[in-house]
XYZ file of C-alpha atoms in Angstrom:
543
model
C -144.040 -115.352 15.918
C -145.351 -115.685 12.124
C -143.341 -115.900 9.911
C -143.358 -114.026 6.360
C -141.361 -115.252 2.909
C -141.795 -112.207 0.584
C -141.949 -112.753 -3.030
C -138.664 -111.601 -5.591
C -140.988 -108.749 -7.028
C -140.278 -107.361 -3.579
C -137.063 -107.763 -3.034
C -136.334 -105.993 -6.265
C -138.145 -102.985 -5.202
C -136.168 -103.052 -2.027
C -133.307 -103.420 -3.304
C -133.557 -99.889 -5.748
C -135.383 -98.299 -3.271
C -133.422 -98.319 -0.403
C -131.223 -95.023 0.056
C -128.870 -96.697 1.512
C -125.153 -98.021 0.213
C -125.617 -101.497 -0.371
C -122.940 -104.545 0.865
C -123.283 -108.209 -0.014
C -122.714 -111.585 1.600
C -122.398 -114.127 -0.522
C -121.312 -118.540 -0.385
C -120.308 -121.105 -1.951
C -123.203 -121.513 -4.431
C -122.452 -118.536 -5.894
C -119.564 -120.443 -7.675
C -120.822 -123.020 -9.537
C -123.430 -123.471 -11.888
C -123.807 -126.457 -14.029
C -120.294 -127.700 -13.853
C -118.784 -124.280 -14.344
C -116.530 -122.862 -11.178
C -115.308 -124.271 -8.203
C -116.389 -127.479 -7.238
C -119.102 -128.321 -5.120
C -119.123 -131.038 -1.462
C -118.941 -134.406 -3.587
C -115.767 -133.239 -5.708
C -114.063 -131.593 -2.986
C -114.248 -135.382 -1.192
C -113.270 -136.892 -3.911
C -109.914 -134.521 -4.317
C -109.258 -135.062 0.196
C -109.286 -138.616 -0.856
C -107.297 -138.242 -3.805
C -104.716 -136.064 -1.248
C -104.775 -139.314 1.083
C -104.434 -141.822 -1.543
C -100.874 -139.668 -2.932
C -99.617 -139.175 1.087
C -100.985 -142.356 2.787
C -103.445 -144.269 0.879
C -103.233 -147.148 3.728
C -104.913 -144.513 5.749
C -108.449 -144.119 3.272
C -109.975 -146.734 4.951
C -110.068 -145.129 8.588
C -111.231 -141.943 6.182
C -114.083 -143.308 5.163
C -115.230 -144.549 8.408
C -115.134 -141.061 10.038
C -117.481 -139.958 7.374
C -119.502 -142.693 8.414
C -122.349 -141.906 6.455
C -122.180 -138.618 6.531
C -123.503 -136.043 3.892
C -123.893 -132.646 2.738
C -122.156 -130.480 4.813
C -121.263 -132.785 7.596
C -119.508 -134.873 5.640
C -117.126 -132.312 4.439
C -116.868 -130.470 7.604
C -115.785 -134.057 8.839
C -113.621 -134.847 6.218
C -111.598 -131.797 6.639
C -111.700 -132.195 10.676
C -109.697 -135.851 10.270
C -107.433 -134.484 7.029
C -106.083 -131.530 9.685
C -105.834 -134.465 12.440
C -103.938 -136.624 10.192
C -101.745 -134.686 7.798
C -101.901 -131.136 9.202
C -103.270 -127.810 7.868
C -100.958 -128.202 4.668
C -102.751 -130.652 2.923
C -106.370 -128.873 3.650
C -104.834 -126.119 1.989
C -103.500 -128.292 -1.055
C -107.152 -129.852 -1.721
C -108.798 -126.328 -1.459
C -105.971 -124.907 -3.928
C -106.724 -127.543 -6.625
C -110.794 -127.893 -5.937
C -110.108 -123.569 -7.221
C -107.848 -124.468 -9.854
C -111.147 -126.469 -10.867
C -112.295 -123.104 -11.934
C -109.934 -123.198 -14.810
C -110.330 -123.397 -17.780
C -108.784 -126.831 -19.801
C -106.962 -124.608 -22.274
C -105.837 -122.833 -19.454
C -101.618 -122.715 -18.975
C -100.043 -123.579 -15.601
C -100.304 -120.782 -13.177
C -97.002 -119.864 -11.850
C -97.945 -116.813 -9.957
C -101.090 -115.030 -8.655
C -104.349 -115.408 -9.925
C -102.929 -115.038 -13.444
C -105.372 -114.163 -16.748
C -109.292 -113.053 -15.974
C -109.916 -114.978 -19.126
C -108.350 -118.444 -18.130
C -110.845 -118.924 -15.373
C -114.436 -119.981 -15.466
C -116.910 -117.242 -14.108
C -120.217 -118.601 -13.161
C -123.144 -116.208 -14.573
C -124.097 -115.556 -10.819
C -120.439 -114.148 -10.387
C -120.334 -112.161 -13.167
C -123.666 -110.509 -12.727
C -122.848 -109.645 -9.588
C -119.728 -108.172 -10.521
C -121.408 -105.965 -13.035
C -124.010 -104.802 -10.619
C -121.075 -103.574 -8.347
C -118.776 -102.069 -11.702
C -121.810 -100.625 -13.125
C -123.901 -98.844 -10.683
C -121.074 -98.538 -7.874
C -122.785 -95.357 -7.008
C -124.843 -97.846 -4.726
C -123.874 -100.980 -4.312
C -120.603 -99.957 -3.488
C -120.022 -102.827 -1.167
C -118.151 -104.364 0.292
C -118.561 -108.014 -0.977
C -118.410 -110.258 2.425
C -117.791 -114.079 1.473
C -116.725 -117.531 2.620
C -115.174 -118.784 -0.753
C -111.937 -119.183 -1.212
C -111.852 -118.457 -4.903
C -110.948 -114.859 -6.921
C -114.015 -115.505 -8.827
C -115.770 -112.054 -7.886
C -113.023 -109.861 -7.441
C -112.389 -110.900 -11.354
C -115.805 -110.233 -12.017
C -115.770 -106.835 -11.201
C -112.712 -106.399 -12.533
C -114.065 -107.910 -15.728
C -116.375 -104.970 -15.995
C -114.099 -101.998 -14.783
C -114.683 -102.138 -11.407
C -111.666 -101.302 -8.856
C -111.154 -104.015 -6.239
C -109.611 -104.739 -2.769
C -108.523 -107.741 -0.753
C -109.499 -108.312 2.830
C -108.795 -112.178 4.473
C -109.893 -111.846 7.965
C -107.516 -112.238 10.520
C -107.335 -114.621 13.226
C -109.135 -112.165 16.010
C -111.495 -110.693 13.363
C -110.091 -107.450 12.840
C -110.846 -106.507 8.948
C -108.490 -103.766 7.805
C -108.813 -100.283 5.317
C -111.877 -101.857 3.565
C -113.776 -98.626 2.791
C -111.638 -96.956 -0.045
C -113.963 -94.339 -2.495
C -114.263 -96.000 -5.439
C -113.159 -99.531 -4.374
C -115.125 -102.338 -4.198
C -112.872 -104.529 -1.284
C -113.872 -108.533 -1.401
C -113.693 -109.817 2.059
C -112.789 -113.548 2.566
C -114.045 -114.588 5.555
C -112.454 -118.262 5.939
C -109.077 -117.567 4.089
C -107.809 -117.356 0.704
C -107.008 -120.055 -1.749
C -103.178 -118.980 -1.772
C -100.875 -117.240 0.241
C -103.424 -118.162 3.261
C -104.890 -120.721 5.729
C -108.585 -121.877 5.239
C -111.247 -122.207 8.065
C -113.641 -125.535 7.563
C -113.686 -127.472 10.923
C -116.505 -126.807 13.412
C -113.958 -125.339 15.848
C -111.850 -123.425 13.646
C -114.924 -121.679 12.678
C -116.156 -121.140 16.095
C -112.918 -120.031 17.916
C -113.701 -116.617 19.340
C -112.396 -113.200 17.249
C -112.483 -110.414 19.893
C -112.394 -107.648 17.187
C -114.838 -108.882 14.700
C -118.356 -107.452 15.623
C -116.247 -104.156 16.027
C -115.266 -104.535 12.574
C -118.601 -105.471 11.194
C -119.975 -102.426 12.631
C -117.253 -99.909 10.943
C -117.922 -102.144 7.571
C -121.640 -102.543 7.778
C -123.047 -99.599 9.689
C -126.181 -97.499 7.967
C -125.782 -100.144 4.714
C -128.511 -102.628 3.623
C -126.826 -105.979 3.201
C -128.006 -108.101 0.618
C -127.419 -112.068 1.465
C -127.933 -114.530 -1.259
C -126.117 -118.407 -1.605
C -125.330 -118.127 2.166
C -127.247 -121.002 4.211
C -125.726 -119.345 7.792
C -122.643 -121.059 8.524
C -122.401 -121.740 12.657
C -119.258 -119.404 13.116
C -118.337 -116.661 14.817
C -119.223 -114.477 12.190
C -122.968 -115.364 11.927
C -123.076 -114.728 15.349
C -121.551 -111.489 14.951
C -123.910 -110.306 12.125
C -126.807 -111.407 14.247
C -125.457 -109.030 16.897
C -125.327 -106.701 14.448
C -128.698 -107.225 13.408
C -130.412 -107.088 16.971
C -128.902 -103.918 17.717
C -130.974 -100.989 17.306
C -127.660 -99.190 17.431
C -126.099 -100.807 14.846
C -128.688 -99.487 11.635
C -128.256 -102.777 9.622
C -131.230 -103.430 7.010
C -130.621 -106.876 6.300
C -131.829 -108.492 2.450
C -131.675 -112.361 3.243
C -132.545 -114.581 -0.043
C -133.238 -117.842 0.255
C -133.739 -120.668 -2.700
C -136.826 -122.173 -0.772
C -140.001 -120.309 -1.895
C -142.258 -122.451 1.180
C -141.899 -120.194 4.341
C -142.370 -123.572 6.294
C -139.582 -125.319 4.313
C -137.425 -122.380 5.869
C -138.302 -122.657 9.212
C -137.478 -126.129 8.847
C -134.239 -125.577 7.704
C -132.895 -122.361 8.877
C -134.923 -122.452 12.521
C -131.836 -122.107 14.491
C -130.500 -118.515 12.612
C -134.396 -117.299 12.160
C -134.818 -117.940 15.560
C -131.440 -115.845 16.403
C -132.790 -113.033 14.748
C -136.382 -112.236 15.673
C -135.267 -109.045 17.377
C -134.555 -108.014 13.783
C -137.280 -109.067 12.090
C -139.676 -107.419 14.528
C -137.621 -104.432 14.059
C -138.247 -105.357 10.165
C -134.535 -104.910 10.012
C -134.553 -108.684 8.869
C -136.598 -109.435 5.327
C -136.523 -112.819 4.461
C -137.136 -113.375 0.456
C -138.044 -116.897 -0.687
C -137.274 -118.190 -4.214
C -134.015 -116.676 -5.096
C -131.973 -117.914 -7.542
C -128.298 -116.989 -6.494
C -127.081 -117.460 -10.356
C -129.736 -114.935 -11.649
C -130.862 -112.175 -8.984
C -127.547 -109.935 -9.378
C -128.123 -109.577 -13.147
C -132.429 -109.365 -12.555
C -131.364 -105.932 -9.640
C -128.720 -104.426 -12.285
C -131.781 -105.164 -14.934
C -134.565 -103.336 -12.455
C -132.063 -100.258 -11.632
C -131.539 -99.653 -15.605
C -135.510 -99.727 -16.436
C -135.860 -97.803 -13.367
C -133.412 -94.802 -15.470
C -136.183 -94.005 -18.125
C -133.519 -92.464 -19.959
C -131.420 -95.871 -20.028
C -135.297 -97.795 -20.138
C -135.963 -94.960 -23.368
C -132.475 -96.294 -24.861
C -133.166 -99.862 -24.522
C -136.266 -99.769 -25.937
C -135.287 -97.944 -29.433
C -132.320 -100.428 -29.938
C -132.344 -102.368 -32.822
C -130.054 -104.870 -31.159
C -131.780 -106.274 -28.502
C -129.959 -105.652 -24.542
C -128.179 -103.001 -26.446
C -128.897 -98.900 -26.119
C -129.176 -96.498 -28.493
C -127.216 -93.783 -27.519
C -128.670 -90.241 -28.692
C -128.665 -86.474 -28.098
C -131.493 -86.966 -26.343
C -130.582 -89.405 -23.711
C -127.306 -87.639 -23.555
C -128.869 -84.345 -22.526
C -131.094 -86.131 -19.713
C -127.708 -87.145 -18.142
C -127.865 -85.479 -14.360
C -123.880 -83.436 -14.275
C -121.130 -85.190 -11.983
C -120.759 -83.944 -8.736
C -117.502 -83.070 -7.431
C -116.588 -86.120 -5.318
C -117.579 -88.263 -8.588
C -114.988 -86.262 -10.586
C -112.245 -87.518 -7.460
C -113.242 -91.132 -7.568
C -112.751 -90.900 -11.753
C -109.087 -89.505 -11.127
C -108.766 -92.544 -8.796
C -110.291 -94.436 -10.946
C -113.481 -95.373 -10.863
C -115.318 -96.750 -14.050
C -116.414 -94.066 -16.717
C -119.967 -93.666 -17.790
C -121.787 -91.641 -20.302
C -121.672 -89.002 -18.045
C -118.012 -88.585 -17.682
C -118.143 -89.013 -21.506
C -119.873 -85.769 -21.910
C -118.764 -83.620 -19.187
C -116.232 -80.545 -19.803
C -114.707 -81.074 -16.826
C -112.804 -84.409 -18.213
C -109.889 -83.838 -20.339
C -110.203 -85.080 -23.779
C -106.263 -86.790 -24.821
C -104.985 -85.633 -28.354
C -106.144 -88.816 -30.123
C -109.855 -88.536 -29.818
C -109.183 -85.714 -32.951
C -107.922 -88.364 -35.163
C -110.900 -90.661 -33.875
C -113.247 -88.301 -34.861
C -111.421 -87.605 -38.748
C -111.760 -90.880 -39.554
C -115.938 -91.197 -38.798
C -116.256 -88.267 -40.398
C -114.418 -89.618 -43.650
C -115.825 -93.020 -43.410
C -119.152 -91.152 -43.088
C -118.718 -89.361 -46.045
C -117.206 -91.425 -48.441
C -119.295 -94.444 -47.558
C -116.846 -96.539 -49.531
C -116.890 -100.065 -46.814
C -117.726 -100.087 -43.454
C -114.997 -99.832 -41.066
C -113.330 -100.709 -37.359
C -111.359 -98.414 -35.286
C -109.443 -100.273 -32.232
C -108.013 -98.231 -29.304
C -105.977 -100.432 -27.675
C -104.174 -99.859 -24.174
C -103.095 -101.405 -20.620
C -105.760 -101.064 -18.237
C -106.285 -97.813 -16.182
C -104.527 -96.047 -19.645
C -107.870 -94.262 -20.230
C -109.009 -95.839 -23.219
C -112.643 -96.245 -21.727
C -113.080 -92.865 -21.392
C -112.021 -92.208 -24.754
C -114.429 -94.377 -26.376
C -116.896 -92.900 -24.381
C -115.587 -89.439 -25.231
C -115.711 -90.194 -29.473
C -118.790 -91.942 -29.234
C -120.882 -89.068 -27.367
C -119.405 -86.527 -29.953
C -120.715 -88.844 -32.507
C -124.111 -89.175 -30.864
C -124.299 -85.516 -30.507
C -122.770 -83.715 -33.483
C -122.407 -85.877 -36.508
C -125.391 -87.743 -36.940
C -124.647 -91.014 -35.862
C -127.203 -93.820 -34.706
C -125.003 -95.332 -32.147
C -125.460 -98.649 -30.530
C -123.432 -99.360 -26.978
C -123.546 -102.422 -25.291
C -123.933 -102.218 -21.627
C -122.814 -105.443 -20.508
C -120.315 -107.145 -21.587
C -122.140 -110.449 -21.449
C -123.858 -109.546 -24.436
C -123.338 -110.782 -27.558
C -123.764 -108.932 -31.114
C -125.795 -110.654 -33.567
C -123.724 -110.620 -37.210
C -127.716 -111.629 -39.224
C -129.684 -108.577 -36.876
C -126.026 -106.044 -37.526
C -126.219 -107.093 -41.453
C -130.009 -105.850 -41.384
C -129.927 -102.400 -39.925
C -131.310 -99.861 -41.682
C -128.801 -98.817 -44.763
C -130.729 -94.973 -44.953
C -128.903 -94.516 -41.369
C -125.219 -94.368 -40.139
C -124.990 -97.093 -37.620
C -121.497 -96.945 -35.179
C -121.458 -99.675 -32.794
C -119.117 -99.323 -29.487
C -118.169 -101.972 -27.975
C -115.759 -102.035 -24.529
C -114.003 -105.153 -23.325
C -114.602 -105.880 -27.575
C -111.974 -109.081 -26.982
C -114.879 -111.091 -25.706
C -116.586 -110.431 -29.350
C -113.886 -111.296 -31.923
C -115.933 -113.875 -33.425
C -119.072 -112.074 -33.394
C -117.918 -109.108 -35.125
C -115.925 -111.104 -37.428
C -118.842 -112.906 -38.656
C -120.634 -109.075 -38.713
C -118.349 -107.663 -40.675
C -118.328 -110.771 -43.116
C -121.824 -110.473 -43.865
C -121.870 -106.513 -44.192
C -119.426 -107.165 -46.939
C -121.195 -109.621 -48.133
C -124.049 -107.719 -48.778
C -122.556 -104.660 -50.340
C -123.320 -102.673 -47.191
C -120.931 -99.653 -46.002
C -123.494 -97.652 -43.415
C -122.165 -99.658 -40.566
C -118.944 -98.852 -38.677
C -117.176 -99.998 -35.240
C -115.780 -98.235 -32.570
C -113.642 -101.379 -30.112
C -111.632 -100.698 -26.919
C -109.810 -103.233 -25.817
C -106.958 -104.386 -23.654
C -104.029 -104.960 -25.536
C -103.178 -108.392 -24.180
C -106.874 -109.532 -23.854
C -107.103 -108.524 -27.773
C -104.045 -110.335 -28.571
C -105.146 -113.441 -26.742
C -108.361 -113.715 -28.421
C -106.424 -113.303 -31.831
C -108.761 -110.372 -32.402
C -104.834 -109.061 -33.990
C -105.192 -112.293 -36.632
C -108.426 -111.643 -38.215
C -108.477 -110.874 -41.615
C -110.487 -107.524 -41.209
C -109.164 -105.210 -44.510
C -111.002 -108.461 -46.490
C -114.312 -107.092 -45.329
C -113.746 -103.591 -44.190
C -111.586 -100.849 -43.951
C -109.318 -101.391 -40.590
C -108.049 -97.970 -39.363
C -104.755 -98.295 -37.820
C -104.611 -98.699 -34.142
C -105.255 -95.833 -31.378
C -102.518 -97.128 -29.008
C -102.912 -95.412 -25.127
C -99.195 -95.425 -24.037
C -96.719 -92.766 -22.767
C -98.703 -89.303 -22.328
C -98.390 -86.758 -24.552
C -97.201 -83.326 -22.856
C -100.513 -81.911 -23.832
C -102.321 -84.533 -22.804
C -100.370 -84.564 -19.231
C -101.098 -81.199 -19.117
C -105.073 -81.437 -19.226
C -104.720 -83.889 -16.645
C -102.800 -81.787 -14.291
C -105.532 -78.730 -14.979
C -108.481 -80.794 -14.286
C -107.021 -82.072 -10.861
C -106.130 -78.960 -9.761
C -109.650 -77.288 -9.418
C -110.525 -80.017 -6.709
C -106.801 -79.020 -4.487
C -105.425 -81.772 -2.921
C -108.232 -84.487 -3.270
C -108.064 -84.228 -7.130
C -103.628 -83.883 -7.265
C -103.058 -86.402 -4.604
C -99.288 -86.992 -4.515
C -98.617 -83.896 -7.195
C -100.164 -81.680 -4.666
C -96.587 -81.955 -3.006
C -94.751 -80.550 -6.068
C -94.493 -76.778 -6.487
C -95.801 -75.243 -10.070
C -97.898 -76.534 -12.638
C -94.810 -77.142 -15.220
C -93.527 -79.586 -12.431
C -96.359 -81.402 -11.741
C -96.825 -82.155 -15.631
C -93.486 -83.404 -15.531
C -93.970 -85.441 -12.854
C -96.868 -86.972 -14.533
């Protein structure tokens, strides 16, 4: 049968286009790019012979003649085969625990517990962008994120970016539990978990039979388009699986395959054995193979083609000053399409605000976003500096929505020219911020701002330096993410005027009281355990 390697221009129109909720499957090259993430096959040797050298170093020698040559992925499937023959599945789990740890940064402390800080670990660009894609537009690609690393690396990411995030390790007969919550994006590890777990890497660990698992695949995958990228098809039971899946006309899988090859005959060459497996799919055209994907940059080139694809976002983008930044205006507001009510349920569980939670009636509006709104208005006015206005909170305290909320007001009512960045991966130029237009009122919101101390530092600097008070900043932070980047030790009132803090604790009565109102006109699905407590004045109290 011939055999067809479409182009990336496709795949990124199939990948907006479809109507369907998109999953993922993702590998190993996913983490690690250039040196950054968790090692690759050669370091992972070199730590199994490090573990042999500290155990039974008389042993490397018969090591290193049951690689006998090997390479690639032989080699390490072999060198973990004789490491579980020789010193148990212990020390397989010890080398895959400190090849993660890799993933650290040097400045990093000791981890003690968990997966510890988001900002102590190395996130490979591919990671993070896919991350995004999921926080960002999880309207769509709502997941979930299948995956045979071992690492946290992508549950961080889209935590990095206000996504919500589950944990699935599959079990030993391949049942895959609760992995479809609204609003939660749940990260299944298909060959363990670098703690608390065992890891599959030997040819017959990954072959032993799970009775439950193409069951479970169906309930996860059913009606979705699956998007595979850094994933060469691993010989387990759960490639076979997924090619069951595939071939069934039952089973309504679209399947997005990437591979890094852009020769369809370098493919067959390569991946004969799985392309083979699936021609009942790709007849069906339930199988598109894609050739020349780059694992590290498609996530972030689909979350770039679904924003120009908004020509309200595309309109934004476009009238920035700042380039990868939006310009956020009555207009574009007023395009906004009106949340439905099963978005409104996953925000009260939730789910990341947007601009259109930010503008909707039906989300409360908490007692500080008056005092917010003062102090523009008086910075506006007096245009005596420029000025900075933190809210500061735990996460899941709101203070996302309230940034949103003060910003959109802003926008709308008092004349601003504001400037949002989208992604957190993007910087903010200080020379470009020092040169906006000083006939306009510039306010600049930034979310997750702890990533851009030293940007805005060096922003604020030159504003000052330049005698400039027509641009102001509106930061949301975490409060320990803030703290750790010593965004709390900059000297700020040298170059602008630093409003005191808006800091999300303890709700106010009022503000518990909102709450409680806007659940209650979606019953039960919008109260969820208050629904339980009789009258309104209780269920405030409660909360």
């Amino acid at each position: 049968m011939p055999f067809e390697l479409l182009t990336k221009e496709e795949l990124l129109t199939a990948a907006i286009a479809t109507k369907r909720p998109v999953a993922f499957l993702v590998g190993a090259p996913l983490s690690l790019k250039n040196g950054v993430g968790v090692p690759g096959v050669t370091e992972v040797l070199e730590l199994i012979r490090d573990e042999i050298r500290g155990r039974v170093a008389k042993a490397l020698p018969r090591f290193e003649a049951a690689l006998n040559d090997k390479t690639g992925g032989d080699a390490y499937q072999e060198a973990m085969k004789w490491l579980g023959r020789n010193m148990g599945q212990d020390a397989i789990n010890d080398v895959i625990k400190a090849a993660v740890l890799k993933a650290r940064k040097a400045s990093a402390p000791e981890l003690t517990k968990g997966d510890g800080y988001h900002g102590d670990w190395n996130i490979p660009d591919g990671t993070a962008k896919l991350g995004e894609l999921v926080a960002r537009e999880s309207e769509q690609f709502i997941g979930p994120i299948l995956t045979t690393n071992f690492d946290p690396l992508i549950s961080m990411a889209v935590q990095d970016f206000g996504g919500q995030t589950g944990r699935q390790v599959l079990t030993a007969d391949g049942t895959i539990y609760g992995a479809t919550v609204d609003g939660i994006c749940t990260i299944i590890h298909l060959h363990g978990f670098w703690r608390d777990s065992d890891t599959l890497h030997t040819q017959a660990q990954l072959t032993n039979p799970r009775p439950k698992l193409t069951k479970s695949l169906q309930r996860l995958l059913h009606g979705r388009t699956l998007i595979v990228a850094a994933y060469g098809g691993w010989d387990d039971v759960f490639t076979e699986a997924l090619v069951d899946l595939m071939n069934d006309e039952q089973g309504l899988l679209d399947v997005i395959w990437c591979f890094r090859e852009d020769n369809a005959d370098s493919v067959k060459d390569r991946y004969g054995k799985l392309l083979n497996t699936v021609e009942p799919a790709i007849v069906m055209n339930r199988f598109r193979a894609f050739g020349g994907i780059d694992c590290h940059s498609i996530f972030g080139e689909i979350l770039a083609e679904v924003r120009s694809s908004d020509p309200a976002i595309a309109t934004a983008a476009i009238a920035s000053p700042l380039a990868g930044w939006e310009l956020i205006d009555p207009d574009y507001l007023e395009s906004l399409d009106s949340l439905q009510p099963e978005e409104f349920v996953r925000y009260f569980d939730g789910a990341t605000p947007s601009w259109r939670h930010a503008t909707s009636v039906d989300i409360p509006i908490r007692a500080d976003f008056g005092k917010i709104a003062s102090r523009l208005t008086e910075v506006k006015n007096t245009k005596s500096s420029c000025s900075l206005q933190l809210i500061i909170a735990a996460g899941g305290e709101g203070k996302s929505t309230l940034l949103l909320q003060a910003a959109a007001a802003a926008a709308q009512s008092e004349g601003w020219r504001v400037l949002w960045r989208p992604s957190s991966r993007l910087h903010l130029p200080p020379e470009h911020v020092s040169a906006l237009d000083p006939s306009k009122d510039w306010l600049i919101v930034v979310d997750d701002a702890e990533n851009l101390v030293d940007d805005l530092c060096e922003a604020a600097r030159l504003l000052h330096a330049g005698g400039h008070s027509h641009v102001h900043f509106l930061l949301a932070a975490r409060d320990t993410d803030w703290h750790h980047a010593k965004g709390n030790q900059k000297p700020w009132n040298t170059w602008l005027k630093r409003h005191s803090d808006i800091l999300l604790r303890e709700l106010t009565y009022g503000d518990a009281a909102m709450l409680v109102g806007a659940w209650q006109k979606y019953g039960t699905d919008g109260l969820r355990q208050l629904a339980s407590i009789p009258g309104t004045d209780k269920k405030v109290a409660a909360l």
